[in-house]
């Protein structure tokens, strides 16, 4: 069973400046819960209770959020507001939280590599918290991927079809169909030009990675923008073994963008009224 989920959270969140000058983008709230809370909820529902965070400078709020605030607890104890902390209290009680730092912004691949001491020699999940995913008709996205992992025991990436004019914003994959909504990857490109993209099948912020990814990342040279690209390592893994791309069930909000953040806020607000 998968036990560990990694949350890369060292980025600057420049699309939300000046708010993210002091506030981690992962702490931006959708209604009354920050993005990172939704991500941890998803991982826990998928059966993972060891939460590992790869953070950077200015991200101390993440550690504080998943800790007890004795002053606040004392102030609202016995009041009608005490129930508002029930969700976060439950997470603190049910999960283990560990933190490490990515000292330089060298890409998602480097962030994953930094998580090796938190993971050990086992497969693990990865959630990018600013990709907020919901599925109102069944299991959440990470739970869906866990079921696929239990069958195939290989690396799995979540993908969705995007408009052709947006392919340059994503890692793009192509391959051969294994079964409905499941593709065996044979090609992968990081943020290709429109004319170079092998498909419009884009990777979003959900992964299950097998532990051999660490050795591959250690030998992956810096790629686009001088960063160690996770897609480069995944392509190596796909060509030497097997990587599956899963067209997930549900909806994804790009909360790293203002438009996606507002869309998610509206969605959850309307949901709260039901």
PDB file of C-alpha atoms in Angstrom:
ATOM      1  CA  UNK A   1       0.000   0.000   0.000  1.00  0.00           C
ATOM      2  CA  UNK A   2       1.205   3.496  -0.798  1.00  0.00           C
ATOM      3  CA  UNK A   3       1.914   5.382   2.417  1.00  0.00           C
ATOM      4  CA  UNK A   4       3.710   8.590   1.421  1.00  0.00           C
ATOM      5  CA  UNK A   5       2.571  11.600  -0.566  1.00  0.00           C
ATOM      6  CA  UNK A   6       4.996  14.374  -1.475  1.00  0.00           C
ATOM      7  CA  UNK A   7       3.931  17.997  -1.880  1.00  0.00           C
ATOM      8  CA  UNK A   8       6.472  20.111  -3.808  1.00  0.00           C
ATOM      9  CA  UNK A   9       5.894  23.594  -2.407  1.00  0.00           C
ATOM     10  CA  UNK A  10       9.037  25.634  -2.937  1.00  0.00           C
ATOM     11  CA  UNK A  11       7.894  27.815  -5.850  1.00  0.00           C
ATOM     12  CA  UNK A  12       7.470  31.565  -5.562  1.00  0.00           C
ATOM     13  CA  UNK A  13       3.901  31.755  -6.896  1.00  0.00           C
ATOM     14  CA  UNK A  14       4.743  34.803  -9.009  1.00  0.00           C
ATOM     15  CA  UNK A  15       1.374  34.814 -10.771  1.00  0.00           C
ATOM     16  CA  UNK A  16      -0.180  35.876  -7.461  1.00  0.00           C
ATOM     17  CA  UNK A  17       2.202  38.675  -6.535  1.00  0.00           C
ATOM     18  CA  UNK A  18       2.100  40.748  -4.423  1.00  0.00           C
ATOM     19  CA  UNK A  19      -0.002  38.394  -2.218  1.00  0.00           C
ATOM     20  CA  UNK A  20       2.609  35.629  -2.444  1.00  0.00           C
ATOM     21  CA  UNK A  21       5.432  37.950  -1.424  1.00  0.00           C
ATOM     22  CA  UNK A  22       4.868  36.734   2.142  1.00  0.00           C
ATOM     23  CA  UNK A  23       2.087  34.140   1.785  1.00  0.00           C
ATOM     24  CA  UNK A  24       2.895  30.732   0.222  1.00  0.00           C
ATOM     25  CA  UNK A  25       0.653  30.137  -2.788  1.00  0.00           C
ATOM     26  CA  UNK A  26      -0.266  26.774  -1.260  1.00  0.00           C
ATOM     27  CA  UNK A  27      -1.863  28.705   1.622  1.00  0.00           C
ATOM     28  CA  UNK A  28      -4.203  30.701  -0.623  1.00  0.00           C
ATOM     29  CA  UNK A  29      -7.723  29.850   0.587  1.00  0.00           C
ATOM     30  CA  UNK A  30     -10.558  28.369  -1.405  1.00  0.00           C
ATOM     31  CA  UNK A  31     -13.373  29.517   0.887  1.00  0.00           C
ATOM     32  CA  UNK A  32     -12.062  28.749   4.388  1.00  0.00           C
ATOM     33  CA  UNK A  33      -9.425  26.101   3.605  1.00  0.00           C
ATOM     34  CA  UNK A  34      -6.029  26.643   1.967  1.00  0.00           C
ATOM     35  CA  UNK A  35      -5.103  24.770  -1.195  1.00  0.00           C
ATOM     36  CA  UNK A  36      -2.633  22.561   0.662  1.00  0.00           C
ATOM     37  CA  UNK A  37      -5.427  21.332   2.966  1.00  0.00           C
ATOM     38  CA  UNK A  38      -7.431  20.088  -0.030  1.00  0.00           C
ATOM     39  CA  UNK A  39      -4.339  18.267  -1.305  1.00  0.00           C
ATOM     40  CA  UNK A  40      -3.686  16.534   2.021  1.00  0.00           C
ATOM     41  CA  UNK A  41      -7.362  15.575   2.236  1.00  0.00           C
ATOM     42  CA  UNK A  42      -7.069  13.926  -1.182  1.00  0.00           C
ATOM     43  CA  UNK A  43      -3.917  12.006  -0.249  1.00  0.00           C
ATOM     44  CA  UNK A  44      -5.408  10.787   3.031  1.00  0.00           C
ATOM     45  CA  UNK A  45      -8.586   9.639   1.294  1.00  0.00           C
ATOM     46  CA  UNK A  46      -6.351   7.676  -1.098  1.00  0.00           C
ATOM     47  CA  UNK A  47      -4.817   5.814   1.862  1.00  0.00           C
ATOM     48  CA  UNK A  48      -1.629   7.833   2.402  1.00  0.00           C
ATOM     49  CA  UNK A  49      -0.935   9.206   5.870  1.00  0.00           C
ATOM     50  CA  UNK A  50       2.740  10.179   5.624  1.00  0.00           C
ATOM     51  CA  UNK A  51       2.795  13.693   4.154  1.00  0.00           C
ATOM     52  CA  UNK A  52       6.147  15.053   2.991  1.00  0.00           C
ATOM     53  CA  UNK A  53       6.682  18.671   1.988  1.00  0.00           C
ATOM     54  CA  UNK A  54       9.509  20.119  -0.090  1.00  0.00           C
ATOM     55  CA  UNK A  55       9.511  23.798   0.822  1.00  0.00           C
ATOM     56  CA  UNK A  56      11.728  26.839   0.441  1.00  0.00           C
ATOM     57  CA  UNK A  57      12.361  30.223   2.005  1.00  0.00           C
ATOM     58  CA  UNK A  58       9.243  32.018   3.174  1.00  0.00           C
ATOM     59  CA  UNK A  59       7.194  28.820   3.488  1.00  0.00           C
ATOM     60  CA  UNK A  60       7.137  28.513   7.279  1.00  0.00           C
ATOM     61  CA  UNK A  61       3.353  29.014   7.259  1.00  0.00           C
ATOM     62  CA  UNK A  62       2.965  25.491   5.866  1.00  0.00           C
ATOM     63  CA  UNK A  63       4.681  23.962   8.890  1.00  0.00           C
ATOM     64  CA  UNK A  64       2.700  26.140  11.275  1.00  0.00           C
ATOM     65  CA  UNK A  65      -0.583  25.215   9.601  1.00  0.00           C
ATOM     66  CA  UNK A  66      -0.057  21.507  10.264  1.00  0.00           C
ATOM     67  CA  UNK A  67       0.837  22.108  13.906  1.00  0.00           C
ATOM     68  CA  UNK A  68      -1.204  22.910  17.017  1.00  0.00           C
ATOM     69  CA  UNK A  69      -1.776  26.596  17.768  1.00  0.00           C
ATOM     70  CA  UNK A  70      -2.149  26.542  21.528  1.00  0.00           C
ATOM     71  CA  UNK A  71      -3.002  30.235  21.814  1.00  0.00           C
ATOM     72  CA  UNK A  72      -5.777  29.991  19.220  1.00  0.00           C
ATOM     73  CA  UNK A  73      -7.092  26.745  20.689  1.00  0.00           C
ATOM     74  CA  UNK A  74      -7.284  28.417  24.094  1.00  0.00           C
ATOM     75  CA  UNK A  75      -8.997  31.530  22.784  1.00  0.00           C
ATOM     76  CA  UNK A  76     -11.840  29.712  21.008  1.00  0.00           C
ATOM     77  CA  UNK A  77     -12.203  26.766  23.406  1.00  0.00           C
ATOM     78  CA  UNK A  78     -15.825  26.382  24.423  1.00  0.00           C
ATOM     79  CA  UNK A  79     -17.070  28.965  21.905  1.00  0.00           C
ATOM     80  CA  UNK A  80     -19.302  28.460  18.892  1.00  0.00           C
ATOM     81  CA  UNK A  81     -16.231  28.873  16.658  1.00  0.00           C
ATOM     82  CA  UNK A  82     -14.368  25.854  18.064  1.00  0.00           C
ATOM     83  CA  UNK A  83     -15.834  23.490  15.454  1.00  0.00           C
ATOM     84  CA  UNK A  84     -14.069  25.444  12.699  1.00  0.00           C
ATOM     85  CA  UNK A  85     -10.811  23.718  13.660  1.00  0.00           C
ATOM     86  CA  UNK A  86     -12.266  20.200  13.490  1.00  0.00           C
ATOM     87  CA  UNK A  87     -10.939  19.469   9.977  1.00  0.00           C
ATOM     88  CA  UNK A  88      -7.353  20.525  10.629  1.00  0.00           C
ATOM     89  CA  UNK A  89      -7.345  18.836  14.050  1.00  0.00           C
ATOM     90  CA  UNK A  90      -8.375  15.599  12.342  1.00  0.00           C
ATOM     91  CA  UNK A  91      -5.538  15.862   9.809  1.00  0.00           C
ATOM     92  CA  UNK A  92      -2.972  16.552  12.530  1.00  0.00           C
ATOM     93  CA  UNK A  93      -4.167  13.522  14.487  1.00  0.00           C
ATOM     94  CA  UNK A  94      -4.309  11.131  11.533  1.00  0.00           C
ATOM     95  CA  UNK A  95      -1.186  12.092   9.551  1.00  0.00           C
ATOM     96  CA  UNK A  96       2.559  12.466   9.979  1.00  0.00           C
ATOM     97  CA  UNK A  97       4.052  15.646   8.501  1.00  0.00           C
ATOM     98  CA  UNK A  98       7.709  15.961   7.517  1.00  0.00           C
ATOM     99  CA  UNK A  99       9.500  18.839   5.819  1.00  0.00           C
ATOM    100  CA  UNK A 100      12.671  19.363   3.814  1.00  0.00           C
ATOM    101  CA  UNK A 101      13.944  22.274   1.746  1.00  0.00           C
ATOM    102  CA  UNK A 102      14.783  22.909  -1.874  1.00  0.00           C
ATOM    103  CA  UNK A 103      17.453  25.560  -1.435  1.00  0.00           C
ATOM    104  CA  UNK A 104      17.557  26.565  -5.099  1.00  0.00           C
ATOM    105  CA  UNK A 105      14.669  26.751  -7.561  1.00  0.00           C
ATOM    106  CA  UNK A 106      15.953  24.098  -9.967  1.00  0.00           C
ATOM    107  CA  UNK A 107      12.690  22.628 -11.169  1.00  0.00           C
ATOM    108  CA  UNK A 108      10.134  20.007 -10.197  1.00  0.00           C
ATOM    109  CA  UNK A 109      12.576  17.170 -10.869  1.00  0.00           C
ATOM    110  CA  UNK A 110      15.012  18.610  -8.345  1.00  0.00           C
ATOM    111  CA  UNK A 111      12.210  19.089  -5.803  1.00  0.00           C
ATOM    112  CA  UNK A 112      11.226  15.429  -6.166  1.00  0.00           C
ATOM    113  CA  UNK A 113      14.867  14.404  -5.756  1.00  0.00           C
ATOM    114  CA  UNK A 114      15.048  16.416  -2.523  1.00  0.00           C
ATOM    115  CA  UNK A 115      12.179  14.319  -1.167  1.00  0.00           C
ATOM    116  CA  UNK A 116      14.189  11.078  -1.271  1.00  0.00           C
ATOM    117  CA  UNK A 117      14.991  11.097   2.490  1.00  0.00           C
ATOM    118  CA  UNK A 118      11.265  11.472   3.204  1.00  0.00           C
ATOM    119  CA  UNK A 119      10.269   8.575   0.959  1.00  0.00           C
ATOM    120  CA  UNK A 120      12.813   5.798   1.217  1.00  0.00           C
ATOM    121  CA  UNK A 121      12.723   2.832  -1.158  1.00  0.00           C
ATOM    122  CA  UNK A 122       9.009   2.710  -1.936  1.00  0.00           C
ATOM    123  CA  UNK A 123       6.538   4.067  -4.443  1.00  0.00           C
ATOM    124  CA  UNK A 124       4.893   7.354  -3.493  1.00  0.00           C
ATOM    125  CA  UNK A 125       2.305   9.871  -4.579  1.00  0.00           C
ATOM    126  CA  UNK A 126       2.947  13.454  -5.629  1.00  0.00           C
ATOM    127  CA  UNK A 127       0.355  16.221  -5.463  1.00  0.00           C
ATOM    128  CA  UNK A 128       0.874  19.763  -6.716  1.00  0.00           C
ATOM    129  CA  UNK A 129      -1.502  21.669  -4.468  1.00  0.00           C
ATOM    130  CA  UNK A 130      -2.236  24.461  -6.925  1.00  0.00           C
ATOM    131  CA  UNK A 131      -3.829  21.842  -9.190  1.00  0.00           C
ATOM    132  CA  UNK A 132      -7.065  21.421  -7.261  1.00  0.00           C
ATOM    133  CA  UNK A 133      -8.955  18.307  -8.393  1.00  0.00           C
ATOM    134  CA  UNK A 134     -12.470  17.186  -7.505  1.00  0.00           C
ATOM    135  CA  UNK A 135     -14.638  14.279  -8.551  1.00  0.00           C
ATOM    136  CA  UNK A 136     -18.242  14.482  -7.430  1.00  0.00           C
ATOM    137  CA  UNK A 137     -19.182  11.143  -8.967  1.00  0.00           C
ATOM    138  CA  UNK A 138     -16.802   8.761  -7.235  1.00  0.00           C
ATOM    139  CA  UNK A 139     -13.229   8.381  -5.981  1.00  0.00           C
ATOM    140  CA  UNK A 140     -10.869  11.354  -6.012  1.00  0.00           C
ATOM    141  CA  UNK A 141      -8.083  11.503  -8.598  1.00  0.00           C
ATOM    142  CA  UNK A 142      -5.298  10.123  -6.391  1.00  0.00           C
ATOM    143  CA  UNK A 143      -7.546   7.268  -5.244  1.00  0.00           C
ATOM    144  CA  UNK A 144      -8.251   6.427  -8.877  1.00  0.00           C
ATOM    145  CA  UNK A 145      -4.511   6.343  -9.581  1.00  0.00           C
ATOM    146  CA  UNK A 146      -3.798   4.131  -6.561  1.00  0.00           C
ATOM    147  CA  UNK A 147      -6.175   1.518  -7.960  1.00  0.00           C
ATOM    148  CA  UNK A 148      -4.302   1.580 -11.267  1.00  0.00           C
ATOM    149  CA  UNK A 149      -0.952   1.321  -9.459  1.00  0.00           C
ATOM    150  CA  UNK A 150      -2.165  -1.719  -7.553  1.00  0.00           C
ATOM    151  CA  UNK A 151      -2.819  -3.407 -10.896  1.00  0.00           C
ATOM    152  CA  UNK A 152       0.262  -2.364 -12.911  1.00  0.00           C
ATOM    153  CA  UNK A 153       2.895  -1.463 -10.249  1.00  0.00           C
ATOM    154  CA  UNK A 154       4.529   1.255 -12.339  1.00  0.00           C
ATOM    155  CA  UNK A 155       4.779   5.039 -12.518  1.00  0.00           C
ATOM    156  CA  UNK A 156       1.495   6.760 -13.367  1.00  0.00           C
ATOM    157  CA  UNK A 157       0.853  10.362 -14.391  1.00  0.00           C
ATOM    158  CA  UNK A 158      -2.555  12.035 -14.517  1.00  0.00           C
ATOM    159  CA  UNK A 159      -3.350  13.651 -17.870  1.00  0.00           C
ATOM    160  CA  UNK A 160      -6.128  15.623 -19.510  1.00  0.00           C
ATOM    161  CA  UNK A 161      -6.790  16.916 -23.006  1.00  0.00           C
ATOM    162  CA  UNK A 162      -6.126  20.636 -23.390  1.00  0.00           C
ATOM    163  CA  UNK A 163      -6.761  23.066 -26.272  1.00  0.00           C
ATOM    164  CA  UNK A 164      -3.921  23.021 -28.779  1.00  0.00           C
ATOM    165  CA  UNK A 165      -3.000  26.635 -28.051  1.00  0.00           C
ATOM    166  CA  UNK A 166      -2.280  25.655 -24.425  1.00  0.00           C
ATOM    167  CA  UNK A 167       0.104  22.726 -24.991  1.00  0.00           C
ATOM    168  CA  UNK A 168       3.136  24.975 -24.471  1.00  0.00           C
ATOM    169  CA  UNK A 169       2.102  25.355 -20.814  1.00  0.00           C
ATOM    170  CA  UNK A 170       2.351  21.637 -19.989  1.00  0.00           C
ATOM    171  CA  UNK A 171       4.335  18.454 -20.220  1.00  0.00           C
ATOM    172  CA  UNK A 172       2.753  16.615 -23.147  1.00  0.00           C
ATOM    173  CA  UNK A 173       2.617  12.829 -23.644  1.00  0.00           C
ATOM    174  CA  UNK A 174       1.660  10.368 -26.324  1.00  0.00           C
ATOM    175  CA  UNK A 175       1.587   6.584 -26.500  1.00  0.00           C
ATOM    176  CA  UNK A 176      -0.498   3.471 -27.085  1.00  0.00           C
ATOM    177  CA  UNK A 177      -3.835   2.719 -25.456  1.00  0.00           C
ATOM    178  CA  UNK A 178      -3.671  -0.008 -22.807  1.00  0.00           C
ATOM    179  CA  UNK A 179      -7.321   0.188 -21.802  1.00  0.00           C
ATOM    180  CA  UNK A 180      -9.998   2.865 -21.584  1.00  0.00           C
ATOM    181  CA  UNK A 181      -8.473   6.149 -20.386  1.00  0.00           C
ATOM    182  CA  UNK A 182      -5.034   4.553 -19.951  1.00  0.00           C
ATOM    183  CA  UNK A 183      -2.056   5.132 -22.256  1.00  0.00           C
ATOM    184  CA  UNK A 184       1.389   3.527 -22.200  1.00  0.00           C
ATOM    185  CA  UNK A 185       3.732   6.482 -22.701  1.00  0.00           C
ATOM    186  CA  UNK A 186       6.325   6.351 -25.491  1.00  0.00           C
ATOM    187  CA  UNK A 187       6.975  10.077 -25.932  1.00  0.00           C
ATOM    188  CA  UNK A 188       6.961  13.060 -23.609  1.00  0.00           C
ATOM    189  CA  UNK A 189       7.921  16.708 -24.072  1.00  0.00           C
ATOM    190  CA  UNK A 190       8.099  19.573 -21.577  1.00  0.00           C
ATOM    191  CA  UNK A 191       6.167  22.660 -22.744  1.00  0.00           C
ATOM    192  CA  UNK A 192       6.595  22.084 -26.490  1.00  0.00           C
ATOM    193  CA  UNK A 193       5.759  24.617 -29.164  1.00  0.00           C
ATOM    194  CA  UNK A 194       2.352  24.104 -30.720  1.00  0.00           C
ATOM    195  CA  UNK A 195       3.849  22.689 -33.917  1.00  0.00           C
ATOM    196  CA  UNK A 196       6.138  20.284 -32.031  1.00  0.00           C
ATOM    197  CA  UNK A 197       3.647  18.826 -29.539  1.00  0.00           C
ATOM    198  CA  UNK A 198       3.115  15.086 -30.073  1.00  0.00           C
ATOM    199  CA  UNK A 199      -0.497  15.371 -28.800  1.00  0.00           C
ATOM    200  CA  UNK A 200      -2.714  17.574 -26.639  1.00  0.00           C
ATOM    201  CA  UNK A 201      -2.563  15.151 -23.697  1.00  0.00           C
ATOM    202  CA  UNK A 202      -1.197  17.242 -20.827  1.00  0.00           C
ATOM    203  CA  UNK A 203       0.242  16.122 -17.495  1.00  0.00           C
ATOM    204  CA  UNK A 204      -1.389  17.742 -14.467  1.00  0.00           C
ATOM    205  CA  UNK A 205      -0.230  17.786 -10.863  1.00  0.00           C
ATOM    206  CA  UNK A 206      -0.886  14.179  -9.823  1.00  0.00           C
ATOM    207  CA  UNK A 207       1.738  11.424  -9.997  1.00  0.00           C
ATOM    208  CA  UNK A 208       2.521   8.044  -8.543  1.00  0.00           C
ATOM    209  CA  UNK A 209       6.264   7.441  -8.871  1.00  0.00           C
ATOM    210  CA  UNK A 210       8.279   4.295  -8.340  1.00  0.00           C
ATOM    211  CA  UNK A 211      11.508   4.733  -6.316  1.00  0.00           C
ATOM    212  CA  UNK A 212      13.847   4.171  -9.281  1.00  0.00           C
ATOM    213  CA  UNK A 213      12.900   7.713 -10.328  1.00  0.00           C
ATOM    214  CA  UNK A 214      15.465   9.018  -7.823  1.00  0.00           C
ATOM    215  CA  UNK A 215      18.398   7.338  -9.568  1.00  0.00           C
ATOM    216  CA  UNK A 216      17.155   8.620 -12.917  1.00  0.00           C
ATOM    217  CA  UNK A 217      16.790  12.175 -11.576  1.00  0.00           C
ATOM    218  CA  UNK A 218      20.317  12.082 -10.178  1.00  0.00           C
ATOM    219  CA  UNK A 219      21.566  11.503 -13.729  1.00  0.00           C
ATOM    220  CA  UNK A 220      19.168  13.884 -15.500  1.00  0.00           C
ATOM    221  CA  UNK A 221      20.821  17.007 -16.873  1.00  0.00           C
ATOM    222  CA  UNK A 222      19.203  20.408 -16.588  1.00  0.00           C
ATOM    223  CA  UNK A 223      16.804  21.012 -19.456  1.00  0.00           C
ATOM    224  CA  UNK A 224      14.423  23.828 -20.335  1.00  0.00           C
ATOM    225  CA  UNK A 225      15.079  27.034 -18.327  1.00  0.00           C
ATOM    226  CA  UNK A 226      18.100  25.400 -16.706  1.00  0.00           C
ATOM    227  CA  UNK A 227      15.848  23.246 -14.516  1.00  0.00           C
ATOM    228  CA  UNK A 228      15.846  19.518 -13.877  1.00  0.00           C
ATOM    229  CA  UNK A 229      12.624  18.526 -15.591  1.00  0.00           C
ATOM    230  CA  UNK A 230      10.617  15.674 -14.141  1.00  0.00           C
ATOM    231  CA  UNK A 231       9.279  14.964 -17.645  1.00  0.00           C
ATOM    232  CA  UNK A 232      12.819  14.207 -18.867  1.00  0.00           C
ATOM    233  CA  UNK A 233      13.258  11.644 -16.096  1.00  0.00           C
ATOM    234  CA  UNK A 234       9.810  10.191 -16.752  1.00  0.00           C
ATOM    235  CA  UNK A 235      10.628   9.750 -20.432  1.00  0.00           C
ATOM    236  CA  UNK A 236      13.800   7.847 -19.495  1.00  0.00           C
ATOM    237  CA  UNK A 237      11.706   5.691 -17.200  1.00  0.00           C
ATOM    238  CA  UNK A 238       9.105   5.124 -19.927  1.00  0.00           C
ATOM    239  CA  UNK A 239      11.692   4.058 -22.495  1.00  0.00           C
ATOM    240  CA  UNK A 240      13.420   1.637 -20.118  1.00  0.00           C
ATOM    241  CA  UNK A 241      10.314   0.312 -18.383  1.00  0.00           C
ATOM    242  CA  UNK A 242       6.706   1.451 -18.248  1.00  0.00           C
ATOM    243  CA  UNK A 243       4.957   4.721 -17.487  1.00  0.00           C
ATOM    244  CA  UNK A 244       1.184   4.983 -17.761  1.00  0.00           C
ATOM    245  CA  UNK A 245      -0.796   8.154 -18.438  1.00  0.00           C
ATOM    246  CA  UNK A 246      -4.255   8.120 -16.897  1.00  0.00           C
ATOM    247  CA  UNK A 247      -7.133  10.249 -18.195  1.00  0.00           C
ATOM    248  CA  UNK A 248      -8.722  10.841 -14.819  1.00  0.00           C
ATOM    249  CA  UNK A 249     -12.356  11.235 -13.919  1.00  0.00           C
ATOM    250  CA  UNK A 250     -13.226  14.583 -12.380  1.00  0.00           C
ATOM    251  CA  UNK A 251     -12.458  18.262 -12.763  1.00  0.00           C
ATOM    252  CA  UNK A 252      -9.198  20.106 -12.341  1.00  0.00           C
ATOM    253  CA  UNK A 253      -8.795  23.774 -11.429  1.00  0.00           C
ATOM    254  CA  UNK A 254      -5.499  25.517 -12.214  1.00  0.00           C
ATOM    255  CA  UNK A 255      -5.332  27.502  -8.993  1.00  0.00           C
ATOM    256  CA  UNK A 256      -1.847  28.704  -9.899  1.00  0.00           C
ATOM    257  CA  UNK A 257      -3.642  31.145 -12.200  1.00  0.00           C
ATOM    258  CA  UNK A 258      -6.039  33.877 -11.148  1.00  0.00           C
ATOM    259  CA  UNK A 259      -8.731  32.637 -13.545  1.00  0.00           C
ATOM    260  CA  UNK A 260      -8.536  29.077 -12.231  1.00  0.00           C
ATOM    261  CA  UNK A 261      -8.461  30.264  -8.637  1.00  0.00           C
ATOM    262  CA  UNK A 262     -11.630  32.327  -9.108  1.00  0.00           C
ATOM    263  CA  UNK A 263     -13.310  29.428 -10.941  1.00  0.00           C
ATOM    264  CA  UNK A 264     -12.509  27.060  -8.063  1.00  0.00           C
ATOM    265  CA  UNK A 265     -13.735  29.561  -5.484  1.00  0.00           C
ATOM    266  CA  UNK A 266     -17.037  29.969  -7.318  1.00  0.00           C
ATOM    267  CA  UNK A 267     -17.401  26.188  -7.691  1.00  0.00           C
ATOM    268  CA  UNK A 268     -16.882  25.475  -3.990  1.00  0.00           C
ATOM    269  CA  UNK A 269     -19.046  28.412  -2.941  1.00  0.00           C
ATOM    270  CA  UNK A 270     -21.980  27.152  -4.999  1.00  0.00           C
ATOM    271  CA  UNK A 271     -21.337  23.662  -3.641  1.00  0.00           C
ATOM    272  CA  UNK A 272     -21.470  24.979  -0.071  1.00  0.00           C
ATOM    273  CA  UNK A 273     -24.934  26.384  -0.688  1.00  0.00           C
ATOM    274  CA  UNK A 274     -26.379  23.009  -1.652  1.00  0.00           C
TER     275      UNK A 274
END
